[in-house]
Each structure stands twice: as C-alpha cells, then as structure tokens.
XYZ file of C-alpha atoms in Angstrom:
658
model
C -9.122 60.549 189.478
C -7.186 60.306 186.303
C -6.141 62.760 184.199
C -5.420 63.483 180.516
C -1.066 62.764 180.062
C 0.223 64.332 177.521
C 4.299 64.018 176.536
C 4.326 68.009 177.108
C 2.639 68.228 180.971
C 3.421 65.142 182.348
C 1.276 63.779 185.349
C 1.731 62.155 188.400
C -1.082 59.594 190.017
C -1.418 57.353 192.576
C 0.205 54.072 191.656
C -1.682 51.014 190.050
C -3.905 49.076 192.727
C -2.225 45.854 193.735
C -5.837 44.245 193.617
C -6.897 45.803 189.784
C -8.624 43.414 188.174
C -8.905 42.852 184.892
C -12.072 43.721 182.660
C -13.789 40.806 183.835
C -14.724 42.321 187.680
C -15.442 45.837 186.793
C -17.514 46.232 190.522
C -14.169 46.770 191.881
C -12.616 48.678 189.707
C -11.836 51.930 191.445
C -13.869 55.376 190.086
C -12.731 55.763 185.986
C -13.572 59.353 183.838
C -15.235 58.742 180.400
C -14.811 60.944 177.436
C -17.157 63.773 176.585
C -18.660 64.127 173.512
C -17.608 68.179 172.816
C -21.512 69.349 171.336
C -22.762 69.156 168.107
C -22.078 71.761 166.435
C -23.940 73.153 163.382
C -22.126 73.633 159.980
C -21.906 77.101 160.002
C -20.589 77.570 163.159
C -17.793 74.546 162.737
C -17.667 76.748 159.358
C -16.639 80.119 161.071
C -14.434 78.592 163.203
C -12.100 76.353 160.601
C -11.523 79.655 158.510
C -11.291 82.359 160.958
C -8.374 79.695 162.646
C -6.973 79.119 159.559
C -6.672 82.948 157.964
C -7.340 84.886 161.142
C -5.764 83.217 163.588
C -4.595 86.400 165.023
C -8.114 87.960 165.233
C -6.690 91.271 163.158
C -10.605 92.781 163.953
C -9.904 92.757 167.334
C -9.076 96.257 167.865
C -12.419 97.213 165.690
C -14.769 96.068 167.813
C -17.270 97.950 169.784
C -15.756 100.832 168.470
C -17.858 104.041 166.859
C -17.659 104.522 162.548
C -15.526 107.261 163.189
C -13.222 104.792 165.083
C -13.526 101.885 162.879
C -12.504 103.816 159.955
C -8.559 105.317 161.641
C -8.041 102.064 163.229
C -8.814 101.139 159.341
C -6.363 103.533 158.456
C -3.447 102.896 160.295
C -3.871 98.894 159.754
C -3.480 99.888 155.780
C -0.649 102.784 156.756
C 1.061 102.622 160.140
C 2.681 105.417 159.662
C -0.290 107.309 160.325
C -0.734 105.151 164.030
C 3.376 105.623 165.106
C 3.588 109.409 163.708
C 1.637 110.444 166.131
C 4.184 110.248 168.930
C 7.321 111.064 166.695
C 9.749 112.872 167.700
C 13.148 114.930 167.912
C 15.082 111.844 169.218
C 14.205 109.250 167.323
C 14.343 111.291 163.993
C 18.153 112.254 165.104
C 18.344 108.180 165.080
C 16.616 107.970 161.967
C 18.682 110.456 160.076
C 22.083 108.624 160.929
C 21.276 105.374 159.902
C 19.722 106.989 157.225
C 22.835 108.554 155.766
C 24.214 105.540 156.823
C 22.534 103.223 154.835
C 22.291 105.410 152.162
C 26.710 105.535 151.545
C 26.549 101.582 151.637
C 22.739 101.401 148.790
C 24.569 103.410 145.955
C 27.673 101.433 145.116
C 25.018 98.565 145.886
C 22.208 99.697 143.755
C 24.922 100.406 140.508
C 26.151 96.825 140.945
C 23.237 94.830 141.745
C 21.263 96.652 138.807
C 24.548 94.366 136.692
C 23.366 91.674 138.245
C 19.930 92.273 136.433
C 21.368 93.200 133.093
C 19.633 96.125 133.246
C 21.218 99.777 133.446
C 22.784 101.081 136.710
C 20.095 103.955 137.285
C 18.089 101.324 137.454
C 19.099 100.119 140.531
C 19.371 103.461 141.915
C 15.605 103.640 140.621
C 14.428 100.377 142.926
C 15.877 102.539 146.207
C 13.895 105.839 145.466
C 9.849 104.898 145.117
C 9.955 101.689 146.540
C 11.617 102.956 150.019
C 8.945 106.018 149.936
C 5.882 103.201 150.252
C 6.916 100.655 152.364
C 8.041 103.382 154.955
C 4.672 104.575 155.084
C 2.766 100.916 155.012
C 4.920 98.557 156.804
C 4.898 97.716 159.970
C 9.127 96.855 160.558
C 10.873 99.253 161.831
C 14.267 98.096 161.549
C 14.477 96.748 157.032
C 16.295 98.379 154.877
C 14.473 98.427 151.198
C 15.733 98.296 148.061
C 17.006 95.731 145.258
C 19.670 92.823 146.488
C 21.864 90.370 144.961
C 19.714 86.927 145.124
C 16.609 88.891 143.176
C 18.850 90.736 141.157
C 20.571 87.536 139.776
C 17.638 85.570 140.094
C 15.774 87.828 137.783
C 18.813 88.620 135.181
C 19.046 84.665 134.686
C 15.485 84.108 133.977
C 14.227 87.213 132.329
C 17.943 86.990 129.448
C 16.070 82.873 128.784
C 13.753 85.515 127.376
C 15.473 88.218 125.866
C 19.480 89.215 125.235
C 20.062 91.738 127.178
C 22.648 93.799 124.678
C 21.124 92.822 121.726
C 17.392 93.253 123.052
C 17.954 95.961 125.347
C 14.309 97.294 125.185
C 12.389 94.384 124.985
C 14.908 93.466 127.888
C 13.837 96.320 129.728
C 9.904 95.461 130.010
C 9.759 91.908 130.514
C 11.705 93.636 133.870
C 8.982 95.810 134.281
C 6.553 93.759 133.853
C 8.300 90.280 136.006
C 8.191 93.128 139.396
C 4.712 94.367 138.233
C 3.516 90.604 139.119
C 6.043 89.790 142.149
C 4.495 93.229 143.661
C 0.917 91.394 142.489
C 1.725 88.196 143.901
C 2.924 89.643 147.551
C -0.281 92.084 147.504
C -2.872 89.084 146.874
C -0.881 86.052 149.169
C -0.882 89.112 152.128
C -5.269 90.505 150.987
C -6.310 87.057 151.311
C -4.241 86.202 154.547
C -1.979 83.483 152.540
C 1.141 84.097 153.833
C 1.833 81.128 155.343
C 2.363 79.880 151.690
C 5.464 81.015 151.949
C 6.615 78.370 154.776
C 6.148 76.103 152.757
C 10.171 76.613 151.342
C 11.634 75.555 154.578
C 14.517 77.388 156.983
C 17.677 74.709 155.679
C 16.636 74.603 151.469
C 16.535 78.652 151.906
C 19.889 78.598 154.095
C 21.183 76.470 150.773
C 19.920 78.372 148.014
C 21.002 81.767 149.280
C 24.112 80.162 149.991
C 25.160 78.385 146.055
C 23.186 82.114 144.934
C 26.036 83.550 146.751
C 28.729 81.894 144.962
C 27.152 81.888 142.104
C 27.176 86.231 142.443
C 30.679 86.117 143.413
C 31.700 83.939 140.376
C 29.694 85.808 138.097
C 31.024 89.309 139.388
C 34.914 87.854 138.766
C 34.113 89.062 135.421
C 34.137 92.854 136.318
C 37.033 91.599 138.562
C 39.454 89.810 135.903
C 38.747 92.515 133.529
C 37.446 89.773 130.635
C 34.817 91.511 128.215
C 34.370 86.989 126.669
C 32.617 85.663 129.547
C 30.119 82.805 129.392
C 26.046 83.551 129.853
C 25.946 79.839 131.890
C 25.919 80.733 136.046
C 26.306 77.290 136.488
C 30.495 76.390 138.126
C 31.872 74.817 135.783
C 30.932 77.281 132.542
C 32.290 80.036 134.461
C 35.476 78.800 135.375
C 36.098 77.778 131.979
C 35.403 80.863 130.504
C 37.912 82.231 133.826
C 40.653 80.169 132.942
C 40.191 80.180 129.345
C 41.095 83.396 128.964
C 43.795 83.655 131.385
C 46.516 84.594 128.853
C 44.782 87.121 126.804
C 41.578 88.239 128.058
C 42.614 89.323 131.736
C 43.305 93.242 132.555
C 46.179 93.471 134.854
C 45.410 96.865 136.210
C 42.285 96.129 136.068
C 43.151 92.802 138.466
C 44.891 95.387 141.088
C 41.656 97.435 141.474
C 39.540 94.863 142.259
C 41.665 92.787 144.366
C 43.222 95.199 146.471
C 39.777 96.804 147.244
C 38.289 94.424 147.877
C 40.835 93.545 150.101
C 39.864 96.878 151.649
C 35.890 96.088 151.687
C 36.758 92.355 153.447
C 38.995 93.961 156.191
C 35.851 97.155 156.608
C 34.313 93.611 157.373
C 35.876 92.163 159.587
C 36.552 94.989 161.240
C 32.614 95.599 161.692
C 31.645 92.384 162.705
C 34.826 91.462 165.779
C 33.444 95.095 167.146
C 30.139 96.427 167.054
C 30.568 100.455 167.324
C 32.730 100.367 164.801
C 29.817 99.003 162.289
C 30.123 102.235 159.822
C 33.665 101.575 159.481
C 31.980 97.917 157.095
C 28.664 100.484 156.069
C 31.245 103.270 154.385
C 33.896 101.479 153.482
C 31.646 100.153 149.643
C 31.429 104.607 148.657
C 34.845 105.098 150.487
C 36.141 102.877 146.972
C 33.913 104.184 144.838
C 35.017 107.723 145.716
C 38.934 106.729 145.402
C 39.055 104.336 142.655
C 36.676 106.917 140.480
C 39.131 109.699 141.416
C 42.366 107.604 140.275
C 41.148 106.660 137.388
C 39.913 109.513 136.043
C 43.179 110.997 137.022
C 45.060 107.915 134.765
C 42.302 107.847 132.158
C 43.237 103.905 133.469
C 40.017 103.303 131.204
C 42.527 103.789 128.211
C 44.517 101.115 129.440
C 40.788 98.146 129.200
C 39.701 99.786 133.035
C 36.022 98.901 132.118
C 33.984 101.431 134.006
C 30.834 103.292 134.634
C 30.078 105.615 131.805
C 27.085 107.501 131.491
C 23.857 106.851 134.184
C 21.049 108.809 132.911
C 19.879 111.592 135.664
C 16.910 112.510 137.237
C 13.889 110.921 138.765
C 12.714 107.610 137.803
C 10.752 108.059 134.660
C 7.421 106.388 134.520
C 7.117 103.300 132.866
C 3.372 101.949 132.863
C 3.227 102.192 129.022
C 6.303 99.862 128.952
C 4.562 96.824 131.071
C 3.201 94.015 128.920
C -0.124 93.527 129.550
C -1.348 92.029 126.488
C 0.533 88.888 123.984
C 3.021 86.262 124.859
C 4.611 88.245 127.022
C 2.583 89.034 129.546
C 2.489 85.294 130.269
C 5.968 85.419 130.806
C 6.204 88.142 133.306
C 3.899 86.425 135.127
C 6.223 83.067 135.548
C 9.350 85.113 136.003
C 7.648 87.699 138.839
C 6.207 85.213 140.769
C 9.228 82.861 141.045
C 10.795 86.331 142.231
C 8.225 87.551 144.305
C 8.203 84.681 146.392
C 11.646 84.414 147.059
C 12.051 88.489 147.775
C 9.257 87.852 149.984
C 10.758 84.985 151.875
C 13.726 86.548 152.250
C 12.476 90.440 153.516
C 9.629 88.822 156.084
C 12.590 86.570 157.787
C 14.758 89.771 157.718
C 11.707 91.795 159.554
C 10.820 89.241 162.088
C 14.732 88.715 163.040
C 14.933 92.765 163.837
C 11.375 92.886 165.613
C 12.286 90.040 167.496
C 15.535 91.455 168.415
C 14.120 94.553 170.053
C 10.578 92.548 171.181
C 7.863 94.219 168.946
C 5.426 92.841 167.070
C 5.454 91.790 162.927
C 2.225 91.185 160.884
C 3.229 89.140 158.144
C 0.479 89.745 156.098
C 0.217 93.330 156.463
C 4.210 93.443 155.485
C 3.107 91.360 152.012
C 0.079 93.985 151.200
C 3.466 96.489 151.562
C 6.192 95.083 149.315
C 3.738 93.708 147.281
C 2.275 97.398 146.881
C 6.063 99.136 146.844
C 6.575 96.655 143.794
C 3.236 97.473 142.082
C 3.891 100.954 142.164
C 7.672 100.712 141.610
C 6.884 98.601 138.448
C 5.135 101.614 137.073
C 7.683 103.782 137.969
C 11.031 102.223 136.031
C 11.853 99.759 139.339
C 13.075 96.277 139.448
C 11.891 94.516 142.023
C 13.125 95.656 145.753
C 12.977 93.565 148.895
C 14.530 93.639 152.242
C 18.160 93.402 152.728
C 19.794 91.383 155.265
C 23.310 93.255 154.932
C 20.803 97.202 154.734
C 18.995 96.179 157.426
C 21.429 94.764 160.356
C 23.636 98.243 159.340
C 20.556 100.242 159.984
C 20.003 98.667 163.127
C 23.577 99.307 164.205
C 22.477 102.953 163.337
C 20.308 102.980 165.996
C 16.787 103.607 163.734
C 14.314 104.146 165.466
C 11.486 104.057 162.697
C 10.819 103.650 158.974
C 11.909 107.416 158.964
C 15.845 106.029 157.818
C 13.671 104.468 154.561
C 12.582 107.834 153.757
C 15.839 109.540 154.567
C 17.769 107.454 152.584
C 15.590 107.913 149.622
C 16.349 111.086 150.202
C 19.592 110.894 149.610
C 19.470 108.341 146.948
C 16.599 111.350 144.921
C 19.987 114.144 145.220
C 22.798 110.885 143.811
C 20.312 110.408 141.025
C 19.710 114.630 140.670
C 23.053 116.387 141.317
C 25.241 113.165 141.719
C 25.165 110.366 138.619
C 27.313 111.994 136.530
C 30.144 111.962 139.156
C 29.958 107.925 138.495
C 31.163 108.043 134.994
C 34.397 106.467 136.112
C 33.912 104.718 138.397
C 35.388 100.814 137.592
C 33.399 97.889 137.356
C 35.778 96.121 139.205
C 34.405 98.408 142.669
C 31.004 97.208 141.945
C 32.692 92.947 141.371
C 34.403 93.702 144.975
C 31.525 95.371 146.656
C 28.719 92.562 145.542
C 31.223 89.936 146.416
C 31.919 91.637 149.486
C 27.767 91.751 150.733
C 27.118 88.209 149.355
C 29.913 86.652 150.983
C 28.001 86.948 154.515
C 24.600 85.364 153.080
C 26.895 81.439 153.491
C 25.800 80.871 156.480
C 28.409 78.081 157.358
C 26.825 77.704 161.092
C 23.707 77.667 159.720
C 24.464 74.777 158.000
C 26.396 72.725 160.539
C 23.475 73.547 162.982
C 21.468 71.971 160.221
C 23.434 68.595 160.037
C 23.421 68.667 164.167
C 19.801 68.856 164.528
C 18.128 66.955 161.548
C 19.963 64.809 158.680
C 17.145 65.060 156.135
C 17.223 68.911 156.511
C 20.429 68.746 155.643
C 20.041 66.616 152.161
C 17.491 69.600 151.265
C 20.111 72.467 152.354
C 22.633 71.234 150.211
C 20.768 69.677 147.102
C 19.655 73.331 147.138
C 22.934 74.288 147.428
C 24.878 71.910 144.650
C 21.391 72.905 142.592
C 21.971 76.249 142.584
C 26.383 76.336 142.040
C 26.593 73.260 139.610
C 23.157 74.087 137.442
C 21.933 77.288 137.705
C 20.287 78.919 139.888
C 16.333 78.244 138.276
C 17.144 74.416 139.696
C 18.103 75.679 142.688
C 15.252 76.337 143.606
C 13.041 73.913 142.145
C 15.038 71.568 144.562
C 14.851 73.619 147.480
C 11.158 73.592 146.944
C 11.360 70.087 145.913
C 12.649 68.800 148.598
C 10.855 70.733 151.540
C 7.723 68.981 150.325
C 8.881 65.483 149.577
C 9.881 66.257 153.770
C 6.108 68.001 154.076
C 4.941 64.556 152.439
C 7.142 61.417 153.636
C 6.102 63.531 157.707
C 2.123 63.396 156.812
C 2.496 59.678 155.420
C 4.821 58.258 156.992
C 3.886 59.009 160.330
C 6.247 58.435 163.977
C 4.450 55.763 166.419
C 6.020 54.423 169.290
C 5.358 51.649 171.915
C 4.410 53.175 175.668
C 6.156 51.788 178.512
C 4.725 52.769 182.536
C 7.385 54.598 184.153
C 8.062 53.259 187.582
C 6.769 54.984 190.585
C 4.416 57.813 188.280
C 1.341 56.024 186.496
C 2.805 58.001 183.321
C 3.050 56.471 179.904
C 6.225 56.537 177.760
C 7.736 55.467 174.555
C 9.807 53.207 175.394
C 12.874 53.911 173.134
C 13.065 57.392 175.313
C 12.735 56.130 178.495
C 14.711 52.187 178.945
C 13.443 51.570 182.084
C 9.148 52.085 181.133
C 7.660 48.523 181.646
C 5.289 47.284 179.209
C 2.516 45.945 180.993
C 1.755 41.988 180.912
C -1.038 41.328 178.077
C -1.565 44.656 176.965
C 0.366 46.417 173.999
C -0.043 50.066 174.186
C 0.932 52.324 170.774
C 0.594 55.980 170.608
C -0.051 57.302 166.826
C 2.131 61.108 166.847
C 0.246 62.147 163.756
C -3.032 63.322 162.520
C -5.094 60.108 160.731
C -5.975 61.161 157.002
C -6.511 59.091 153.601
C -2.018 59.509 153.125
C -1.429 57.643 156.049
C -4.852 55.930 157.572
C -2.912 52.302 155.425
C 0.509 52.617 156.816
C -0.730 54.184 160.515
C -2.623 50.158 161.021
C -0.006 48.381 158.812
C 2.395 49.703 161.000
C 0.284 49.031 164.540
C 0.123 45.551 163.798
C 3.804 45.176 162.830
C 3.851 46.234 166.831
C 1.662 43.775 167.537
C 3.530 41.034 165.338
C 6.781 42.141 167.155
C 5.519 41.505 170.423
C 3.601 38.485 169.814
C 7.241 37.244 168.207
C 9.525 38.869 171.137
C 7.248 36.928 173.831
C 7.138 33.559 171.835
C 11.226 34.066 172.565
C 11.386 34.538 175.265
C 8.609 31.887 176.786
C 6.294 34.136 177.971
C 3.377 32.250 176.852
C 1.050 33.242 179.598
C 1.087 37.128 178.395
C 0.057 36.501 175.143
C -1.426 39.667 174.153
C -5.088 40.382 174.322
C -5.709 44.148 174.902
C -4.338 46.811 172.361
C -4.551 50.330 173.547
C -4.152 53.709 171.776
C -3.115 57.191 172.836
C -4.941 59.039 170.898
C -3.724 62.657 172.070
C -1.323 63.479 169.700
C -4.314 62.550 167.233
C -5.501 66.079 166.615
C -7.923 65.250 163.343
C -9.591 62.351 162.321
C -11.026 61.273 158.779
C -13.048 58.342 157.088
C -10.275 57.112 155.718
C -8.932 57.355 159.218
C -11.608 55.640 160.506
C -12.334 53.027 157.876
C -8.495 51.722 158.666
C -9.187 51.954 162.686
C -12.719 49.703 161.338
C -10.654 47.340 159.569
C -7.704 47.160 162.454
C -10.451 46.297 164.773
C -12.082 43.614 162.652
C -7.973 42.184 162.960
C -8.178 42.475 166.322
C -11.067 40.102 167.256
C -9.960 37.603 165.054
C -6.814 37.437 167.561
C -9.431 38.091 170.429
C -7.796 41.049 171.151
C -9.752 43.861 172.151
C -8.893 47.571 170.564
C -8.807 50.155 173.131
C -8.872 53.653 172.255
C -7.386 57.094 175.055
C -7.962 60.436 175.217
C -9.691 60.888 171.720
C -9.087 64.536 171.054
C -13.040 66.569 170.660
C -12.834 66.951 167.109
C -11.959 63.143 166.681
C -14.143 61.742 169.328
C -17.148 63.810 167.515
C -16.020 61.905 164.233
C -15.577 58.562 166.229
C -19.794 59.043 167.286
C -20.724 60.827 164.455
C -19.512 57.458 162.753
C -21.209 55.026 164.995
C -17.144 53.687 165.832
C -18.122 53.873 169.459
C -21.036 51.338 169.176
C -18.645 49.110 167.280
C -15.874 49.278 169.163
C -18.130 49.057 172.671
C -18.654 52.985 174.444
C -16.216 51.231 177.840
C -13.662 51.116 175.057
C -12.488 54.292 175.445
C -10.939 55.993 178.463
C -9.861 59.491 179.913
C -6.398 58.297 180.081
C -3.750 55.012 179.551
C -3.941 54.415 183.163
C -7.810 54.382 183.061
C -7.246 52.219 180.611
C -4.982 49.820 182.034
C -6.874 49.345 185.275
C -9.760 48.655 183.676
C -8.004 45.602 181.181
C -4.785 44.626 182.655
C -4.477 40.869 184.477
C -3.571 41.007 188.765
C -0.710 42.807 189.733
C 1.129 42.047 192.785
C 2.827 45.012 194.732
C-alpha cells in the first residue's frame, strides 16, 4: 500500500517491484490508491470555515460553549478585563514581587520619561503623564505579566520628527501639542481597530529583519540627537540624518560646546554604561543598571544646584508642571486639515508602537511559558492610548529595557505597572520641583545608554548567515534611517518586506525529484545528490500555491526543467530514455485558482504536442476539489492523478532491472 509522502514526514515503502510494467500493462500492476475528492461543501459552510481560519484561528469563543448566560457574562468581562480573572487568585506573596519590580522600574522610568518627552519635543511633564494613566489602563486590560508601559525612545523620536514637519515645537507650541494628542488618539484607534477586528496579522508584514534594522538605525539617530544636550550646543540642526547632525556638531566645536556640560555628560554616560555592563554580566545585580539613571539625576541635580553651573552655560530642565494629568479632550483636532495630519502620523506611530509591544509581550510570555493573545493586547494598547490622548499623554507602548528590568526584578502580574504608576503620581504631585536643576546632559546620557541596547549586532549577523535577502531588508531600513530620515527608513523597511513577499509569491521554488536509494521516497536531487532520476520520467515538485500571480511562471519553469532534461539526455547520448511522462508533485500546493488551472491546461497541451503525459501526484483536498470542479481531471484523465509519486512511477516507469 502506498502512503502520502512529504518532505516533513518521509515514509519508506517497499522497493519498486522489479517486474513493474509500463502504463500499457495495467493487469500486472500492484494495487494503487486513487486520490479522494472531499465532499462538496455548500457556499455558506465554506465561507464560514474560511472566515474562522482567517480571523478566528485561535477559537476565542471556545470557553463560552455550553455555559449559562451569567457565566458567559463573567467570561466576557474577564476577556476584556483579564484582571478580573487573575485578580481572584492574587496573593500577598505575589504582591511582594510586584512591589519590588514596580519600585525598580519607576526609578528607571522617571528620568527616562523626562528625556523621552524632549525627543518628542514636548515639555518634560508629558513624559511623566504618559507613565501614569496608560499603565493603569493596561494593568486592567492587558494580558502580559511582564511588559512595562510608558513612552519609548523610538516612538518619541518618530512623533517628534513627523509632527515638527507640520508645526514648529517652539513658535507653534500649542498647535504642536494638539497635533501630538490627535496623533496619539488615532494611534490608539488604529491599535484598537486591528485588535477588535482581529487584523493583528497585518503587523507581521513588517519582517523581523526590517524591524532589527529600523530599531538599530533609530537608536543611532537618537544617540546622535543627544549630542546637543551632551555637548551643550544651543544651535542645532532639526534634521535627523547623520551628515546634517555631524556637520552641526563639528561647526560648533570652537564656539558652541560647553566644557562643563561635556564633563558632566561624559562622566555620567560612562557611569551609566558601566552600570549597564555590571547588570548584564551578573543578572543578580540587575538593580544596579535600573537604579543608575535615578542616582545620576539626583547627584547631577545636587551638583548643579550647589555650584550654580546653570550660570556657566549648563542647560537645565527648569520648571516641570506640578500635578496630575489635565484633560486634553478639547485639544484634539476632530475637524479641519489637522485631523488628516493627525490620522496619518497616528497610524504610523501606532503600528510601530504595536509591533514593539507585541514582540516584547510574546518574548517574555515564551520565557515564562504562558499564552499571549495578540488581538487582546492590541485592544488593551489601543484603549490606553485613546484614553491617554484625552489625559495629556502621548503614545505609550511596551519598553524593552523597562520590561527586562521588570522581569528580572521578579514581577508576577501587571500590578507592577500599577505600583510604577502610583510612584509617578507621587512624583507629579510632590517631587517635580526638585528636577528644576537637572542638567539636560544627564537626560542625554540616560537616553544614549538606554538606546544602545536597541543596536542588535548579533541579530544582524544571524540574519546575514540565514537569509541574504533579509539582510538587505535589514540594512536598507538601517541606512535609510541613519542617512535620510526615520520616515524614509520606515518606508524602506515596509517596501523591502513587501518586495520579499511578492518575490516569494510570484517566483516560488520548484525542484526536480529523484528516488532515494533503498526507499520509495522521492526528494530534491540538489538536496540529496544520491537520489536517482527515473528513466523516461521527469518528476517536478511545486513548492507553493498556484495563483494568478505565479501560474505563468510555474508553467514556464516546468517546461524549462523539461527542456534542460531533454538537452542533457541528448548530450549524454541517452536517446532511449526519452521523457514520456512528467509527474508534478502537488503535496506543497495548498491552493489553486482559475489562472492556475488554466496554466495546467496550457502545460497539458504543450506536453501533448511532445507526446508526453502530464501526471499529478497527491493534490490536497482544496486543489483536488477545484480540479474536479473545472473538469481538469477529465481533460488529463482520472487515471493520471495519483496519491503518491511512487504510485505514479510504478504505473508509468519502463520495465526496471533489479
């Protein structure tokens, strides 16, 4: 009996019988299985199945089956607010871990938030606002136990770059802030819509390689932008490309640098990098790198205060607004041309923030072996940003550095985000006046030390080893950000990702198969050089669905394989082994459309003119159904469609010697 043979599951059958005869002597052939045709589904059932597999593949309503209405209501509330589920089993022992983790990430986030708000060209308090309200919303609605919510460097720079193209952050400060809130509103709306309508798979179109390159390029751009604060330069370019930034730095060497600022900035940058190195080398000392930014802020602020270094040209933060988030509902553009600008910027920022947050959540979920529902995460992130936009916050998402600290500090649930939020609240209400003398150089040092980790050299080297086209996507995004702008780098990343998809869809792989010795298995002769071709038969495998976009290419490629084989036989003088049968292995062909069937018909007609029989092996249920519906099986003959390549070879091979 023959079995289905695929690359993933090789099956060894009996050897091809020595007395197997050609197709002209069917009475002497062993029993050969025929390909089954699945029962015909009605249109509604087929649509329902397709819809479920596309949008509901994880069967999110499974837990609601056979439940009472009250239980369904409770499950529904728990689905929207997971805190109602895990909160029931929350204990004091878990709170201890969350308290320590929350206090630790709060010590890291407060100085980072002040610095990131400057990246977004917003006043320092807006960074703190964005670490107060959004984490509270996420703690109730998010499903990740480890992610730490707040502003991040990449999104802050992206917002600052895109919004300053529309409004000057100094001369048009109010309009700039309003557009930032509008962009945040639409970023949240985009994230919520993707999750609610279960379209989360769309973020997967930005490949891992493109994200690595984009993040690395953005990290360098952010670090270069911090040279203004690190060196005390007052007149600095608004462009983000490396050429403009370095020109701005070097042209101000003799009259623009402030040596006191340089000393403060470089000294504390060295301290922060050393602390980060210690934390990385010894996981038990993770708290050293977590607490270092706050220690730097406290020491440098005290130093500037007692020496009055601000009078010697050291730029300081100055006043930070005291109090909790004011309402910003009335500041969002809901009409006019700025509505469109906010929508465009918000969609871009929202997608980048979403990609980063979901990747972080999945990473830590895998490390702790629990499940993350990507669509629920999107709904939670979207809701917190929509509410955040109405409470003077700009786009918040998951921070990798803070999430890593949160994880290492021993967090158990999202309560660590609540603890962090309450510490930020205390800071806003009481401590903000103490940041008045904090030097900008310290904030620049903190940001540089934070973004260094975004440059993942090892990941880039691994991408180079695995897939050169992926590496091109990675480097395209990287150099696009560094040498042109963040927007261009992002555009290149998306464009190359789509180009790769199109290339793989329109130019799928095909392979010539041969028989592996001492088995009845047929494999790619390039992968298995010992695999022998069957005289008189060419076996080709198509490694893709056959659609309108690739059907002509597949037909032409198969005919080219045939031409190459015939030429090789002629060169070797093997005229007796003329090809009389072409077998197409259809196992990897998951689907076929009308263009694909038309291409097979054309292939059949081309082969008939050469007196070559077209044979199909192991078409799947979807493909088999469509081949029967189109009467293609009648065209080539039901007897020319087989369950396995081995069955087809048994039927069509000339008499073979043992």
